[in-house]
């Protein structure tokens, strides 16, 4: 599995990928974290509101990106799952950015944040960003 630096890129071969934004569950001073995907054009901008996929807009119109839900475990971890079907990405979309934002807090209060990318077909892990917030203090959004 490839270790990705925060803000880094992970080129992935054409298939369906699942991306998890994992962290400790909110509560006890830990704020809620929301994961989203931004479909970006050649200059790094969304073309409109439809290019943002998150908990209130669960899928892109093309079907290329979906927010498939949130999973919690017994160890007080939670993961938001996004699914990316590279075959359905429109030609004008040059990059998909996975982002996270905090509600009523900052990433300095979020322990154990990591982002994992796995193949939906094989379960093979393609990459991970661990310790995505070691220097975070007042940030409320991360790329």
JSON list of C-alpha atoms in Angstrom, two decimals:
[
{"chain": "A", "resi": 1, "resn": "UNK", "atom": "CA", "xyz": [0.00, 0.00, 0.00]},
{"chain": "A", "resi": 2, "resn": "UNK", "atom": "CA", "xyz": [1.26, 3.46, -0.89]},
{"chain": "A", "resi": 3, "resn": "UNK", "atom": "CA", "xyz": [1.60, 6.01, 1.91]},
{"chain": "A", "resi": 4, "resn": "UNK", "atom": "CA", "xyz": [0.40, 9.37, 0.61]},
{"chain": "A", "resi": 5, "resn": "UNK", "atom": "CA", "xyz": [1.47, 12.68, 2.09]},
{"chain": "A", "resi": 6, "resn": "UNK", "atom": "CA", "xyz": [-1.32, 15.09, 3.08]},
{"chain": "A", "resi": 7, "resn": "UNK", "atom": "CA", "xyz": [-2.40, 17.00, -0.03]},
{"chain": "A", "resi": 8, "resn": "UNK", "atom": "CA", "xyz": [-0.71, 14.41, -2.28]},
{"chain": "A", "resi": 9, "resn": "UNK", "atom": "CA", "xyz": [-2.10, 12.70, -5.35]},
{"chain": "A", "resi": 10, "resn": "UNK", "atom": "CA", "xyz": [-2.78, 9.03, -5.92]},
{"chain": "A", "resi": 11, "resn": "UNK", "atom": "CA", "xyz": [-3.27, 8.15, -9.59]},
{"chain": "A", "resi": 12, "resn": "UNK", "atom": "CA", "xyz": [-5.50, 5.07, -9.74]},
{"chain": "A", "resi": 13, "resn": "UNK", "atom": "CA", "xyz": [-6.16, 2.67, -12.61]},
{"chain": "A", "resi": 14, "resn": "UNK", "atom": "CA", "xyz": [-9.61, 2.56, -14.18]},
{"chain": "A", "resi": 15, "resn": "UNK", "atom": "CA", "xyz": [-11.99, 0.72, -11.86]},
{"chain": "A", "resi": 16, "resn": "UNK", "atom": "CA", "xyz": [-14.31, 1.39, -8.94]},
{"chain": "A", "resi": 17, "resn": "UNK", "atom": "CA", "xyz": [-12.58, 2.68, -5.78]},
{"chain": "A", "resi": 18, "resn": "UNK", "atom": "CA", "xyz": [-13.82, 3.18, -2.26]},
{"chain": "A", "resi": 19, "resn": "UNK", "atom": "CA", "xyz": [-12.34, 5.95, -0.14]},
{"chain": "A", "resi": 20, "resn": "UNK", "atom": "CA", "xyz": [-12.81, 6.04, 3.63]},
{"chain": "A", "resi": 21, "resn": "UNK", "atom": "CA", "xyz": [-12.25, 9.09, 5.82]},
{"chain": "A", "resi": 22, "resn": "UNK", "atom": "CA", "xyz": [-11.72, 7.45, 9.23]},
{"chain": "A", "resi": 23, "resn": "UNK", "atom": "CA", "xyz": [-11.45, 9.11, 12.67]},
{"chain": "A", "resi": 24, "resn": "UNK", "atom": "CA", "xyz": [-12.52, 8.83, 16.28]},
{"chain": "A", "resi": 25, "resn": "UNK", "atom": "CA", "xyz": [-16.25, 9.34, 16.73]},
{"chain": "A", "resi": 26, "resn": "UNK", "atom": "CA", "xyz": [-17.49, 12.78, 17.76]},
{"chain": "A", "resi": 27, "resn": "UNK", "atom": "CA", "xyz": [-18.13, 13.48, 21.42]},
{"chain": "A", "resi": 28, "resn": "UNK", "atom": "CA", "xyz": [-15.96, 14.19, 24.45]},
{"chain": "A", "resi": 29, "resn": "UNK", "atom": "CA", "xyz": [-14.54, 17.31, 22.77]},
{"chain": "A", "resi": 30, "resn": "UNK", "atom": "CA", "xyz": [-14.14, 15.72, 19.33]},
{"chain": "A", "resi": 31, "resn": "UNK", "atom": "CA", "xyz": [-16.14, 17.58, 16.64]},
{"chain": "A", "resi": 32, "resn": "UNK", "atom": "CA", "xyz": [-18.15, 16.00, 13.84]},
{"chain": "A", "resi": 33, "resn": "UNK", "atom": "CA", "xyz": [-16.19, 15.53, 10.61]},
{"chain": "A", "resi": 34, "resn": "UNK", "atom": "CA", "xyz": [-17.86, 15.44, 7.20]},
{"chain": "A", "resi": 35, "resn": "UNK", "atom": "CA", "xyz": [-16.16, 13.93, 4.15]},
{"chain": "A", "resi": 36, "resn": "UNK", "atom": "CA", "xyz": [-16.85, 15.13, 0.64]},
{"chain": "A", "resi": 37, "resn": "UNK", "atom": "CA", "xyz": [-15.55, 14.81, -2.91]},
{"chain": "A", "resi": 38, "resn": "UNK", "atom": "CA", "xyz": [-14.99, 17.69, -5.32]},
{"chain": "A", "resi": 39, "resn": "UNK", "atom": "CA", "xyz": [-14.93, 16.98, -9.04]},
{"chain": "A", "resi": 40, "resn": "UNK", "atom": "CA", "xyz": [-12.42, 19.49, -10.44]},
{"chain": "A", "resi": 41, "resn": "UNK", "atom": "CA", "xyz": [-11.81, 20.75, -13.96]},
{"chain": "A", "resi": 42, "resn": "UNK", "atom": "CA", "xyz": [-8.46, 21.45, -15.64]},
{"chain": "A", "resi": 43, "resn": "UNK", "atom": "CA", "xyz": [-7.91, 24.64, -13.59]},
{"chain": "A", "resi": 44, "resn": "UNK", "atom": "CA", "xyz": [-8.79, 22.95, -10.30]},
{"chain": "A", "resi": 45, "resn": "UNK", "atom": "CA", "xyz": [-12.31, 24.34, -9.87]},
{"chain": "A", "resi": 46, "resn": "UNK", "atom": "CA", "xyz": [-15.73, 22.77, -9.61]},
{"chain": "A", "resi": 47, "resn": "UNK", "atom": "CA", "xyz": [-17.94, 23.58, -12.57]},
{"chain": "A", "resi": 48, "resn": "UNK", "atom": "CA", "xyz": [-20.97, 24.15, -10.34]},
{"chain": "A", "resi": 49, "resn": "UNK", "atom": "CA", "xyz": [-22.77, 22.95, -7.20]},
{"chain": "A", "resi": 50, "resn": "UNK", "atom": "CA", "xyz": [-23.37, 19.56, -8.78]},
{"chain": "A", "resi": 51, "resn": "UNK", "atom": "CA", "xyz": [-19.63, 18.80, -8.66]},
{"chain": "A", "resi": 52, "resn": "UNK", "atom": "CA", "xyz": [-19.72, 18.55, -4.85]},
{"chain": "A", "resi": 53, "resn": "UNK", "atom": "CA", "xyz": [-20.67, 15.17, -3.33]},
{"chain": "A", "resi": 54, "resn": "UNK", "atom": "CA", "xyz": [-21.35, 15.06, 0.43]},
{"chain": "A", "resi": 55, "resn": "UNK", "atom": "CA", "xyz": [-23.96, 13.98, 3.00]},
{"chain": "A", "resi": 56, "resn": "UNK", "atom": "CA", "xyz": [-26.63, 16.34, 1.57]},
{"chain": "A", "resi": 57, "resn": "UNK", "atom": "CA", "xyz": [-25.88, 15.57, -2.09]},
{"chain": "A", "resi": 58, "resn": "UNK", "atom": "CA", "xyz": [-25.10, 11.88, -2.15]},
{"chain": "A", "resi": 59, "resn": "UNK", "atom": "CA", "xyz": [-24.22, 11.42, -5.81]},
{"chain": "A", "resi": 60, "resn": "UNK", "atom": "CA", "xyz": [-22.84, 13.24, -8.82]},
{"chain": "A", "resi": 61, "resn": "UNK", "atom": "CA", "xyz": [-25.23, 13.34, -11.79]},
{"chain": "A", "resi": 62, "resn": "UNK", "atom": "CA", "xyz": [-22.81, 11.23, -13.85]},
{"chain": "A", "resi": 63, "resn": "UNK", "atom": "CA", "xyz": [-22.80, 8.47, -11.24]},
{"chain": "A", "resi": 64, "resn": "UNK", "atom": "CA", "xyz": [-19.00, 8.71, -11.08]},
{"chain": "A", "resi": 65, "resn": "UNK", "atom": "CA", "xyz": [-18.92, 9.63, -7.38]},
{"chain": "A", "resi": 66, "resn": "UNK", "atom": "CA", "xyz": [-21.27, 8.64, -4.57]},
{"chain": "A", "resi": 67, "resn": "UNK", "atom": "CA", "xyz": [-21.31, 9.20, -0.81]},
{"chain": "A", "resi": 68, "resn": "UNK", "atom": "CA", "xyz": [-22.29, 5.70, 0.28]},
{"chain": "A", "resi": 69, "resn": "UNK", "atom": "CA", "xyz": [-22.66, 6.25, 3.99]},
{"chain": "A", "resi": 70, "resn": "UNK", "atom": "CA", "xyz": [-21.08, 6.20, 7.38]},
{"chain": "A", "resi": 71, "resn": "UNK", "atom": "CA", "xyz": [-19.97, 3.21, 9.45]},
{"chain": "A", "resi": 72, "resn": "UNK", "atom": "CA", "xyz": [-19.20, 3.16, 13.19]},
{"chain": "A", "resi": 73, "resn": "UNK", "atom": "CA", "xyz": [-17.38, 0.43, 15.11]},
{"chain": "A", "resi": 74, "resn": "UNK", "atom": "CA", "xyz": [-17.13, -0.70, 18.73]},
{"chain": "A", "resi": 75, "resn": "UNK", "atom": "CA", "xyz": [-13.83, 1.16, 19.19]},
{"chain": "A", "resi": 76, "resn": "UNK", "atom": "CA", "xyz": [-15.50, 4.58, 18.72]},
{"chain": "A", "resi": 77, "resn": "UNK", "atom": "CA", "xyz": [-14.16, 4.99, 15.19]},
{"chain": "A", "resi": 78, "resn": "UNK", "atom": "CA", "xyz": [-16.30, 6.27, 12.36]},
{"chain": "A", "resi": 79, "resn": "UNK", "atom": "CA", "xyz": [-15.72, 6.20, 8.59]},
{"chain": "A", "resi": 80, "resn": "UNK", "atom": "CA", "xyz": [-17.43, 8.14, 5.83]},
{"chain": "A", "resi": 81, "resn": "UNK", "atom": "CA", "xyz": [-17.28, 6.11, 2.59]},
{"chain": "A", "resi": 82, "resn": "UNK", "atom": "CA", "xyz": [-17.12, 7.59, -0.89]},
{"chain": "A", "resi": 83, "resn": "UNK", "atom": "CA", "xyz": [-17.19, 5.49, -4.07]},
{"chain": "A", "resi": 84, "resn": "UNK", "atom": "CA", "xyz": [-15.51, 6.59, -7.30]},
{"chain": "A", "resi": 85, "resn": "UNK", "atom": "CA", "xyz": [-16.19, 4.83, -10.61]},
{"chain": "A", "resi": 86, "resn": "UNK", "atom": "CA", "xyz": [-13.34, 6.04, -12.82]},
{"chain": "A", "resi": 87, "resn": "UNK", "atom": "CA", "xyz": [-15.07, 4.79, -16.00]},
{"chain": "A", "resi": 88, "resn": "UNK", "atom": "CA", "xyz": [-17.96, 7.21, -15.40]},
{"chain": "A", "resi": 89, "resn": "UNK", "atom": "CA", "xyz": [-15.85, 10.33, -14.75]},
{"chain": "A", "resi": 90, "resn": "UNK", "atom": "CA", "xyz": [-16.69, 12.97, -17.36]},
{"chain": "A", "resi": 91, "resn": "UNK", "atom": "CA", "xyz": [-13.87, 14.14, -19.68]},
{"chain": "A", "resi": 92, "resn": "UNK", "atom": "CA", "xyz": [-14.01, 17.70, -18.27]},
{"chain": "A", "resi": 93, "resn": "UNK", "atom": "CA", "xyz": [-13.20, 16.36, -14.78]},
{"chain": "A", "resi": 94, "resn": "UNK", "atom": "CA", "xyz": [-9.42, 16.20, -14.40]},
{"chain": "A", "resi": 95, "resn": "UNK", "atom": "CA", "xyz": [-9.15, 15.39, -10.70]},
{"chain": "A", "resi": 96, "resn": "UNK", "atom": "CA", "xyz": [-11.32, 14.34, -7.77]},
{"chain": "A", "resi": 97, "resn": "UNK", "atom": "CA", "xyz": [-10.34, 15.85, -4.43]},
{"chain": "A", "resi": 98, "resn": "UNK", "atom": "CA", "xyz": [-11.34, 14.11, -1.21]},
{"chain": "A", "resi": 99, "resn": "UNK", "atom": "CA", "xyz": [-11.87, 16.71, 1.51]},
{"chain": "A", "resi": 100, "resn": "UNK", "atom": "CA", "xyz": [-13.08, 16.87, 5.09]},
{"chain": "A", "resi": 101, "resn": "UNK", "atom": "CA", "xyz": [-14.56, 19.63, 7.24]},
{"chain": "A", "resi": 102, "resn": "UNK", "atom": "CA", "xyz": [-15.30, 20.01, 10.95]},
{"chain": "A", "resi": 103, "resn": "UNK", "atom": "CA", "xyz": [-18.52, 21.26, 12.44]},
{"chain": "A", "resi": 104, "resn": "UNK", "atom": "CA", "xyz": [-18.24, 23.25, 15.67]},
{"chain": "A", "resi": 105, "resn": "UNK", "atom": "CA", "xyz": [-14.55, 22.52, 16.19]},
{"chain": "A", "resi": 106, "resn": "UNK", "atom": "CA", "xyz": [-11.22, 22.15, 14.44]},
{"chain": "A", "resi": 107, "resn": "UNK", "atom": "CA", "xyz": [-9.00, 19.33, 13.21]},
{"chain": "A", "resi": 108, "resn": "UNK", "atom": "CA", "xyz": [-6.70, 19.93, 16.16]},
{"chain": "A", "resi": 109, "resn": "UNK", "atom": "CA", "xyz": [-9.44, 18.20, 18.17]},
{"chain": "A", "resi": 110, "resn": "UNK", "atom": "CA", "xyz": [-9.77, 15.14, 15.86]},
{"chain": "A", "resi": 111, "resn": "UNK", "atom": "CA", "xyz": [-7.51, 12.22, 16.81]},
{"chain": "A", "resi": 112, "resn": "UNK", "atom": "CA", "xyz": [-6.77, 9.30, 14.51]},
{"chain": "A", "resi": 113, "resn": "UNK", "atom": "CA", "xyz": [-7.76, 10.87, 11.20]},
{"chain": "A", "resi": 114, "resn": "UNK", "atom": "CA", "xyz": [-6.76, 8.82, 8.17]},
{"chain": "A", "resi": 115, "resn": "UNK", "atom": "CA", "xyz": [-7.88, 8.39, 4.59]},
{"chain": "A", "resi": 116, "resn": "UNK", "atom": "CA", "xyz": [-7.79, 4.94, 2.91]},
{"chain": "A", "resi": 117, "resn": "UNK", "atom": "CA", "xyz": [-8.36, 4.01, -0.73]},
{"chain": "A", "resi": 118, "resn": "UNK", "atom": "CA", "xyz": [-9.31, 0.43, -1.63]},
{"chain": "A", "resi": 119, "resn": "UNK", "atom": "CA", "xyz": [-10.41, -1.34, -4.78]},
{"chain": "A", "resi": 120, "resn": "UNK", "atom": "CA", "xyz": [-14.14, -2.10, -4.71]},
{"chain": "A", "resi": 121, "resn": "UNK", "atom": "CA", "xyz": [-13.53, -5.18, -6.84]},
{"chain": "A", "resi": 122, "resn": "UNK", "atom": "CA", "xyz": [-10.59, -6.80, -5.08]},
{"chain": "A", "resi": 123, "resn": "UNK", "atom": "CA", "xyz": [-10.43, -5.13, -1.66]},
{"chain": "A", "resi": 124, "resn": "UNK", "atom": "CA", "xyz": [-6.76, -4.32, -2.33]},
{"chain": "A", "resi": 125, "resn": "UNK", "atom": "CA", "xyz": [-5.59, -1.19, -0.54]},
{"chain": "A", "resi": 126, "resn": "UNK", "atom": "CA", "xyz": [-4.15, 1.38, -2.95]},
{"chain": "A", "resi": 127, "resn": "UNK", "atom": "CA", "xyz": [-3.04, 4.06, -0.53]},
{"chain": "A", "resi": 128, "resn": "UNK", "atom": "CA", "xyz": [-3.47, 5.78, 2.80]},
{"chain": "A", "resi": 129, "resn": "UNK", "atom": "CA", "xyz": [-2.83, 9.11, 4.45]},
{"chain": "A", "resi": 130, "resn": "UNK", "atom": "CA", "xyz": [-2.17, 8.50, 8.14]},
{"chain": "A", "resi": 131, "resn": "UNK", "atom": "CA", "xyz": [-1.90, 11.17, 10.79]},
{"chain": "A", "resi": 132, "resn": "UNK", "atom": "CA", "xyz": [-3.45, 13.69, 8.44]},
{"chain": "A", "resi": 133, "resn": "UNK", "atom": "CA", "xyz": [-3.72, 16.26, 11.23]},
{"chain": "A", "resi": 134, "resn": "UNK", "atom": "CA", "xyz": [-0.51, 16.19, 13.31]},
{"chain": "A", "resi": 135, "resn": "UNK", "atom": "CA", "xyz": [0.04, 19.94, 13.01]},
{"chain": "A", "resi": 136, "resn": "UNK", "atom": "CA", "xyz": [-3.60, 20.95, 12.72]},
{"chain": "A", "resi": 137, "resn": "UNK", "atom": "CA", "xyz": [-4.78, 23.49, 15.24]},
{"chain": "A", "resi": 138, "resn": "UNK", "atom": "CA", "xyz": [-7.59, 25.80, 14.15]},
{"chain": "A", "resi": 139, "resn": "UNK", "atom": "CA", "xyz": [-8.23, 24.36, 10.66]},
{"chain": "A", "resi": 140, "resn": "UNK", "atom": "CA", "xyz": [-11.85, 23.49, 9.96]},
{"chain": "A", "resi": 141, "resn": "UNK", "atom": "CA", "xyz": [-11.34, 22.08, 6.44]},
{"chain": "A", "resi": 142, "resn": "UNK", "atom": "CA", "xyz": [-8.63, 19.91, 4.87]},
{"chain": "A", "resi": 143, "resn": "UNK", "atom": "CA", "xyz": [-7.93, 18.89, 1.26]}
]
